[in-house]
């Protein structure tokens, strides 16, 4: 079935055949939460490293993500970009995502020839952009970037759970779960919360 199809190298092989040597897959994690940053990653996979078990980060277990995370770091060029809460509330989540993606690819050790971006938008870049809708389900490069971004963001949110111990950020990762909303209503809104996102904005107005 198509729903079980894993990302492959079809897009990359087509681009290689057209002369693009360094292909960067770019993805983000953290557009939906009501707390914490949006994290983007850019990954250029080396041609001798294409593990068949790479998949969209949302479809694999935390343990497997960690294992793949370390493999990707060792065998690829990786860049990471972060749009913090202030950035998100100031320029909106879409622009904060583009900002983080720009930082991510600019931190790569090698300049890519082309960018494969998960989504239906381009980023402000002098490099050719190729938006790929559901790219983390189609391109191994984008799927690898999704794994890096997911692990990095989860680690950040786990750290916040130690700093703000009345909030279980290690569990909900800042997403608007019932438990998270209950925590906000009981303990208040933190600077870590996105004030422009509902229900945070609604709670702020009521108080």
PDB file of C-alpha atoms in Angstrom:
ATOM      1  CA  UNK A   1       0.000   0.000   0.000  1.00  0.00           C
ATOM      2  CA  UNK A   2       1.158   3.523  -0.687  1.00  0.00           C
ATOM      3  CA  UNK A   3       0.684   4.534   2.956  1.00  0.00           C
ATOM      4  CA  UNK A   4       3.477   2.152   3.987  1.00  0.00           C
ATOM      5  CA  UNK A   5       5.902   3.286   1.305  1.00  0.00           C
ATOM      6  CA  UNK A   6       9.169   4.532   2.734  1.00  0.00           C
ATOM      7  CA  UNK A   7      11.184   7.475   1.405  1.00  0.00           C
ATOM      8  CA  UNK A   8      13.690   6.544  -1.271  1.00  0.00           C
ATOM      9  CA  UNK A   9      16.312   8.057  -3.553  1.00  0.00           C
ATOM     10  CA  UNK A  10      14.103   8.698  -6.588  1.00  0.00           C
ATOM     11  CA  UNK A  11      14.255  12.478  -6.281  1.00  0.00           C
ATOM     12  CA  UNK A  12      17.966  12.494  -5.446  1.00  0.00           C
ATOM     13  CA  UNK A  13      18.859  10.190  -8.358  1.00  0.00           C
ATOM     14  CA  UNK A  14      16.959  12.395 -10.792  1.00  0.00           C
ATOM     15  CA  UNK A  15      18.815  15.471  -9.543  1.00  0.00           C
ATOM     16  CA  UNK A  16      22.195  13.692  -9.633  1.00  0.00           C
ATOM     17  CA  UNK A  17      21.525  12.750 -13.255  1.00  0.00           C
ATOM     18  CA  UNK A  18      20.978  16.437 -13.992  1.00  0.00           C
ATOM     19  CA  UNK A  19      24.295  17.467 -12.500  1.00  0.00           C
ATOM     20  CA  UNK A  20      23.368  18.421  -8.942  1.00  0.00           C
ATOM     21  CA  UNK A  21      26.031  16.797  -6.763  1.00  0.00           C
ATOM     22  CA  UNK A  22      25.368  18.110  -3.257  1.00  0.00           C
ATOM     23  CA  UNK A  23      21.684  17.777  -2.417  1.00  0.00           C
ATOM     24  CA  UNK A  24      20.471  19.054   0.945  1.00  0.00           C
ATOM     25  CA  UNK A  25      17.252  17.755   2.422  1.00  0.00           C
ATOM     26  CA  UNK A  26      15.615  20.229   4.810  1.00  0.00           C
ATOM     27  CA  UNK A  27      12.842  19.639   7.319  1.00  0.00           C
ATOM     28  CA  UNK A  28      11.546  21.117  10.554  1.00  0.00           C
ATOM     29  CA  UNK A  29       9.940  19.960  13.762  1.00  0.00           C
ATOM     30  CA  UNK A  30       7.865  22.125  16.063  1.00  0.00           C
ATOM     31  CA  UNK A  31       5.367  24.122  14.027  1.00  0.00           C
ATOM     32  CA  UNK A  32       2.377  22.732  15.918  1.00  0.00           C
ATOM     33  CA  UNK A  33       3.384  23.071  19.593  1.00  0.00           C
ATOM     34  CA  UNK A  34       2.279  25.963  21.800  1.00  0.00           C
ATOM     35  CA  UNK A  35       5.631  26.066  23.600  1.00  0.00           C
ATOM     36  CA  UNK A  36       9.280  25.847  22.676  1.00  0.00           C
ATOM     37  CA  UNK A  37      11.221  26.516  19.488  1.00  0.00           C
ATOM     38  CA  UNK A  38      10.870  25.364  15.922  1.00  0.00           C
ATOM     39  CA  UNK A  39      13.952  23.376  14.916  1.00  0.00           C
ATOM     40  CA  UNK A  40      15.128  22.847  11.338  1.00  0.00           C
ATOM     41  CA  UNK A  41      17.825  20.547  10.022  1.00  0.00           C
ATOM     42  CA  UNK A  42      19.632  20.348   6.702  1.00  0.00           C
ATOM     43  CA  UNK A  43      21.308  17.093   5.690  1.00  0.00           C
ATOM     44  CA  UNK A  44      23.554  16.203   2.766  1.00  0.00           C
ATOM     45  CA  UNK A  45      23.875  12.423   2.725  1.00  0.00           C
ATOM     46  CA  UNK A  46      27.129  11.038   1.401  1.00  0.00           C
ATOM     47  CA  UNK A  47      26.643   8.687  -1.536  1.00  0.00           C
ATOM     48  CA  UNK A  48      27.960   5.676   0.371  1.00  0.00           C
ATOM     49  CA  UNK A  49      25.424   6.079   3.183  1.00  0.00           C
ATOM     50  CA  UNK A  50      21.782   5.316   2.549  1.00  0.00           C
ATOM     51  CA  UNK A  51      20.390   3.153   5.359  1.00  0.00           C
ATOM     52  CA  UNK A  52      17.179   1.485   4.255  1.00  0.00           C
ATOM     53  CA  UNK A  53      15.512   2.022   7.628  1.00  0.00           C
ATOM     54  CA  UNK A  54      15.420   5.826   7.401  1.00  0.00           C
ATOM     55  CA  UNK A  55      11.815   7.000   7.493  1.00  0.00           C
ATOM     56  CA  UNK A  56       9.709   9.999   8.445  1.00  0.00           C
ATOM     57  CA  UNK A  57      10.705  10.754  12.058  1.00  0.00           C
ATOM     58  CA  UNK A  58       7.071  10.594  13.192  1.00  0.00           C
ATOM     59  CA  UNK A  59       6.849   6.948  12.122  1.00  0.00           C
ATOM     60  CA  UNK A  60       9.799   5.529  14.057  1.00  0.00           C
ATOM     61  CA  UNK A  61      10.410   4.911  17.744  1.00  0.00           C
ATOM     62  CA  UNK A  62      12.501   7.260  19.927  1.00  0.00           C
ATOM     63  CA  UNK A  63      15.146   4.542  20.337  1.00  0.00           C
ATOM     64  CA  UNK A  64      15.451   4.013  16.595  1.00  0.00           C
ATOM     65  CA  UNK A  65      15.516   7.780  16.010  1.00  0.00           C
ATOM     66  CA  UNK A  66      18.462   8.113  18.395  1.00  0.00           C
ATOM     67  CA  UNK A  67      20.358   5.332  16.617  1.00  0.00           C
ATOM     68  CA  UNK A  68      19.728   6.852  13.196  1.00  0.00           C
ATOM     69  CA  UNK A  69      20.544  10.321  14.538  1.00  0.00           C
ATOM     70  CA  UNK A  70      24.077   9.221  15.449  1.00  0.00           C
ATOM     71  CA  UNK A  71      24.528   7.380  12.139  1.00  0.00           C
ATOM     72  CA  UNK A  72      23.419  10.412  10.147  1.00  0.00           C
ATOM     73  CA  UNK A  73      25.739  12.736  12.092  1.00  0.00           C
ATOM     74  CA  UNK A  74      28.709  10.459  11.409  1.00  0.00           C
ATOM     75  CA  UNK A  75      27.992   9.829   7.738  1.00  0.00           C
ATOM     76  CA  UNK A  76      26.538  13.133   6.524  1.00  0.00           C
ATOM     77  CA  UNK A  77      26.922  16.882   6.475  1.00  0.00           C
ATOM     78  CA  UNK A  78      24.435  18.316   8.973  1.00  0.00           C
ATOM     79  CA  UNK A  79      23.316  21.838   9.834  1.00  0.00           C
ATOM     80  CA  UNK A  80      20.800  22.859  12.492  1.00  0.00           C
ATOM     81  CA  UNK A  81      18.777  26.064  12.817  1.00  0.00           C
ATOM     82  CA  UNK A  82      16.463  27.212  15.593  1.00  0.00           C
ATOM     83  CA  UNK A  83      13.657  29.750  15.672  1.00  0.00           C
ATOM     84  CA  UNK A  84      12.968  30.537  19.318  1.00  0.00           C
ATOM     85  CA  UNK A  85       9.657  31.553  20.875  1.00  0.00           C
ATOM     86  CA  UNK A  86      10.368  35.279  20.551  1.00  0.00           C
ATOM     87  CA  UNK A  87      11.098  34.792  16.861  1.00  0.00           C
ATOM     88  CA  UNK A  88       7.889  32.784  16.376  1.00  0.00           C
ATOM     89  CA  UNK A  89       5.708  35.349  18.167  1.00  0.00           C
ATOM     90  CA  UNK A  90       7.347  38.245  16.312  1.00  0.00           C
ATOM     91  CA  UNK A  91       7.394  37.075  12.681  1.00  0.00           C
ATOM     92  CA  UNK A  92       4.878  34.144  12.839  1.00  0.00           C
ATOM     93  CA  UNK A  93       5.537  30.423  12.701  1.00  0.00           C
ATOM     94  CA  UNK A  94       5.912  30.132   8.913  1.00  0.00           C
ATOM     95  CA  UNK A  95       8.543  32.859   8.726  1.00  0.00           C
ATOM     96  CA  UNK A  96      10.276  31.489  11.826  1.00  0.00           C
ATOM     97  CA  UNK A  97      10.394  28.103  10.090  1.00  0.00           C
ATOM     98  CA  UNK A  98      11.966  29.652   6.989  1.00  0.00           C
ATOM     99  CA  UNK A  99      14.431  31.513   9.216  1.00  0.00           C
ATOM    100  CA  UNK A 100      15.465  28.290  10.961  1.00  0.00           C
ATOM    101  CA  UNK A 101      15.796  26.484   7.625  1.00  0.00           C
ATOM    102  CA  UNK A 102      18.053  29.225   6.269  1.00  0.00           C
ATOM    103  CA  UNK A 103      20.293  28.956   9.319  1.00  0.00           C
ATOM    104  CA  UNK A 104      20.365  25.163   9.012  1.00  0.00           C
ATOM    105  CA  UNK A 105      21.594  24.974   5.422  1.00  0.00           C
ATOM    106  CA  UNK A 106      24.098  27.809   5.964  1.00  0.00           C
ATOM    107  CA  UNK A 107      25.674  25.784   8.788  1.00  0.00           C
ATOM    108  CA  UNK A 108      26.440  22.862   6.474  1.00  0.00           C
ATOM    109  CA  UNK A 109      30.162  22.172   6.081  1.00  0.00           C
ATOM    110  CA  UNK A 110      29.672  22.139   2.293  1.00  0.00           C
ATOM    111  CA  UNK A 111      27.492  24.468   0.258  1.00  0.00           C
ATOM    112  CA  UNK A 112      24.673  22.495  -1.378  1.00  0.00           C
ATOM    113  CA  UNK A 113      23.838  22.763  -5.068  1.00  0.00           C
ATOM    114  CA  UNK A 114      20.112  22.439  -4.444  1.00  0.00           C
ATOM    115  CA  UNK A 115      17.682  22.344  -1.501  1.00  0.00           C
ATOM    116  CA  UNK A 116      14.877  19.812  -1.112  1.00  0.00           C
ATOM    117  CA  UNK A 117      12.415  21.428   1.292  1.00  0.00           C
ATOM    118  CA  UNK A 118       9.631  19.575   3.051  1.00  0.00           C
ATOM    119  CA  UNK A 119       6.442  21.505   2.405  1.00  0.00           C
ATOM    120  CA  UNK A 120       4.858  23.710  -0.230  1.00  0.00           C
ATOM    121  CA  UNK A 121       7.042  26.790   0.189  1.00  0.00           C
ATOM    122  CA  UNK A 122      10.487  28.075  -0.697  1.00  0.00           C
ATOM    123  CA  UNK A 123      12.917  29.807   1.640  1.00  0.00           C
ATOM    124  CA  UNK A 124      14.809  33.014   1.007  1.00  0.00           C
ATOM    125  CA  UNK A 125      17.931  31.565  -0.542  1.00  0.00           C
ATOM    126  CA  UNK A 126      20.360  32.078  -3.392  1.00  0.00           C
ATOM    127  CA  UNK A 127      20.304  28.317  -3.956  1.00  0.00           C
ATOM    128  CA  UNK A 128      17.670  26.529  -6.060  1.00  0.00           C
ATOM    129  CA  UNK A 129      14.711  25.477  -3.903  1.00  0.00           C
ATOM    130  CA  UNK A 130      12.569  22.420  -4.610  1.00  0.00           C
ATOM    131  CA  UNK A 131       9.505  22.230  -2.338  1.00  0.00           C
ATOM    132  CA  UNK A 132       8.364  18.642  -1.812  1.00  0.00           C
ATOM    133  CA  UNK A 133       4.945  18.152  -0.219  1.00  0.00           C
ATOM    134  CA  UNK A 134       5.181  15.330   2.341  1.00  0.00           C
ATOM    135  CA  UNK A 135       8.854  15.249   1.489  1.00  0.00           C
ATOM    136  CA  UNK A 136       9.788  13.299   4.610  1.00  0.00           C
ATOM    137  CA  UNK A 137       7.749  10.426   3.153  1.00  0.00           C
ATOM    138  CA  UNK A 138       9.364  10.652  -0.290  1.00  0.00           C
ATOM    139  CA  UNK A 139      13.016  11.713  -0.008  1.00  0.00           C
ATOM    140  CA  UNK A 140      15.631   9.990   2.148  1.00  0.00           C
ATOM    141  CA  UNK A 141      17.522  13.284   2.469  1.00  0.00           C
ATOM    142  CA  UNK A 142      14.460  15.066   3.847  1.00  0.00           C
ATOM    143  CA  UNK A 143      13.567  12.117   6.092  1.00  0.00           C
ATOM    144  CA  UNK A 144      17.104  12.198   7.513  1.00  0.00           C
ATOM    145  CA  UNK A 145      16.692  15.918   8.220  1.00  0.00           C
ATOM    146  CA  UNK A 146      13.389  15.217   9.977  1.00  0.00           C
ATOM    147  CA  UNK A 147      15.133  12.717  12.264  1.00  0.00           C
ATOM    148  CA  UNK A 148      17.890  15.182  13.176  1.00  0.00           C
ATOM    149  CA  UNK A 149      15.395  17.990  13.841  1.00  0.00           C
ATOM    150  CA  UNK A 150      13.128  15.750  15.913  1.00  0.00           C
ATOM    151  CA  UNK A 151      15.919  14.444  18.160  1.00  0.00           C
ATOM    152  CA  UNK A 152      17.381  17.924  18.686  1.00  0.00           C
ATOM    153  CA  UNK A 153      14.021  19.463  19.567  1.00  0.00           C
ATOM    154  CA  UNK A 154      13.029  16.592  21.857  1.00  0.00           C
ATOM    155  CA  UNK A 155      16.294  17.010  23.758  1.00  0.00           C
ATOM    156  CA  UNK A 156      15.635  20.739  24.160  1.00  0.00           C
ATOM    157  CA  UNK A 157      12.144  20.092  25.500  1.00  0.00           C
ATOM    158  CA  UNK A 158      13.450  17.406  27.855  1.00  0.00           C
ATOM    159  CA  UNK A 159      15.843  19.990  29.315  1.00  0.00           C
ATOM    160  CA  UNK A 160      12.971  22.430  29.828  1.00  0.00           C
ATOM    161  CA  UNK A 161      11.136  19.800  31.879  1.00  0.00           C
ATOM    162  CA  UNK A 162      14.016  19.935  34.383  1.00  0.00           C
ATOM    163  CA  UNK A 163      14.076  23.741  34.449  1.00  0.00           C
ATOM    164  CA  UNK A 164      10.289  24.060  34.745  1.00  0.00           C
ATOM    165  CA  UNK A 165       9.478  20.989  36.802  1.00  0.00           C
ATOM    166  CA  UNK A 166       5.770  21.758  37.096  1.00  0.00           C
ATOM    167  CA  UNK A 167       5.463  21.156  33.354  1.00  0.00           C
ATOM    168  CA  UNK A 168       5.986  17.753  31.725  1.00  0.00           C
ATOM    169  CA  UNK A 169       7.686  19.036  28.588  1.00  0.00           C
ATOM    170  CA  UNK A 170       9.545  15.727  28.383  1.00  0.00           C
ATOM    171  CA  UNK A 171       6.199  14.071  27.685  1.00  0.00           C
ATOM    172  CA  UNK A 172       4.113  16.450  25.579  1.00  0.00           C
ATOM    173  CA  UNK A 173       7.065  18.320  23.993  1.00  0.00           C
ATOM    174  CA  UNK A 174       5.064  21.545  24.098  1.00  0.00           C
ATOM    175  CA  UNK A 175       2.136  20.260  22.037  1.00  0.00           C
ATOM    176  CA  UNK A 176      -1.372  21.325  23.137  1.00  0.00           C
ATOM    177  CA  UNK A 177      -2.349  18.126  24.926  1.00  0.00           C
ATOM    178  CA  UNK A 178      -4.993  18.172  27.646  1.00  0.00           C
ATOM    179  CA  UNK A 179      -2.295  17.605  30.255  1.00  0.00           C
ATOM    180  CA  UNK A 180      -0.244  20.542  28.962  1.00  0.00           C
ATOM    181  CA  UNK A 181      -3.224  22.898  28.912  1.00  0.00           C
ATOM    182  CA  UNK A 182      -4.113  21.812  32.453  1.00  0.00           C
ATOM    183  CA  UNK A 183      -0.537  22.624  33.513  1.00  0.00           C
ATOM    184  CA  UNK A 184      -0.804  26.122  32.043  1.00  0.00           C
ATOM    185  CA  UNK A 185      -4.134  26.798  33.721  1.00  0.00           C
ATOM    186  CA  UNK A 186      -2.778  25.591  37.054  1.00  0.00           C
ATOM    187  CA  UNK A 187       0.747  27.065  36.979  1.00  0.00           C
ATOM    188  CA  UNK A 188       0.527  29.954  34.530  1.00  0.00           C
ATOM    189  CA  UNK A 189       2.007  30.909  31.175  1.00  0.00           C
ATOM    190  CA  UNK A 190       5.791  30.762  30.823  1.00  0.00           C
ATOM    191  CA  UNK A 191       8.039  32.828  28.575  1.00  0.00           C
ATOM    192  CA  UNK A 192       8.544  29.494  26.831  1.00  0.00           C
ATOM    193  CA  UNK A 193       4.914  29.514  25.683  1.00  0.00           C
ATOM    194  CA  UNK A 194       3.956  31.033  22.338  1.00  0.00           C
ATOM    195  CA  UNK A 195       1.754  33.984  23.243  1.00  0.00           C
ATOM    196  CA  UNK A 196       0.306  34.253  19.723  1.00  0.00           C
ATOM    197  CA  UNK A 197      -0.916  30.645  19.730  1.00  0.00           C
ATOM    198  CA  UNK A 198      -4.313  29.543  21.011  1.00  0.00           C
ATOM    199  CA  UNK A 199      -5.094  28.523  23.732  1.00  0.00           C
ATOM    200  CA  UNK A 200      -2.115  30.387  25.243  1.00  0.00           C
ATOM    201  CA  UNK A 201      -3.338  33.708  23.839  1.00  0.00           C
ATOM    202  CA  UNK A 202      -6.829  33.011  25.213  1.00  0.00           C
ATOM    203  CA  UNK A 203      -5.473  32.245  28.686  1.00  0.00           C
ATOM    204  CA  UNK A 204      -3.380  35.439  28.635  1.00  0.00           C
ATOM    205  CA  UNK A 205      -6.448  37.516  27.708  1.00  0.00           C
ATOM    206  CA  UNK A 206      -8.514  36.002  30.521  1.00  0.00           C
ATOM    207  CA  UNK A 207      -5.821  36.819  33.057  1.00  0.00           C
TER     208      UNK A 207
END
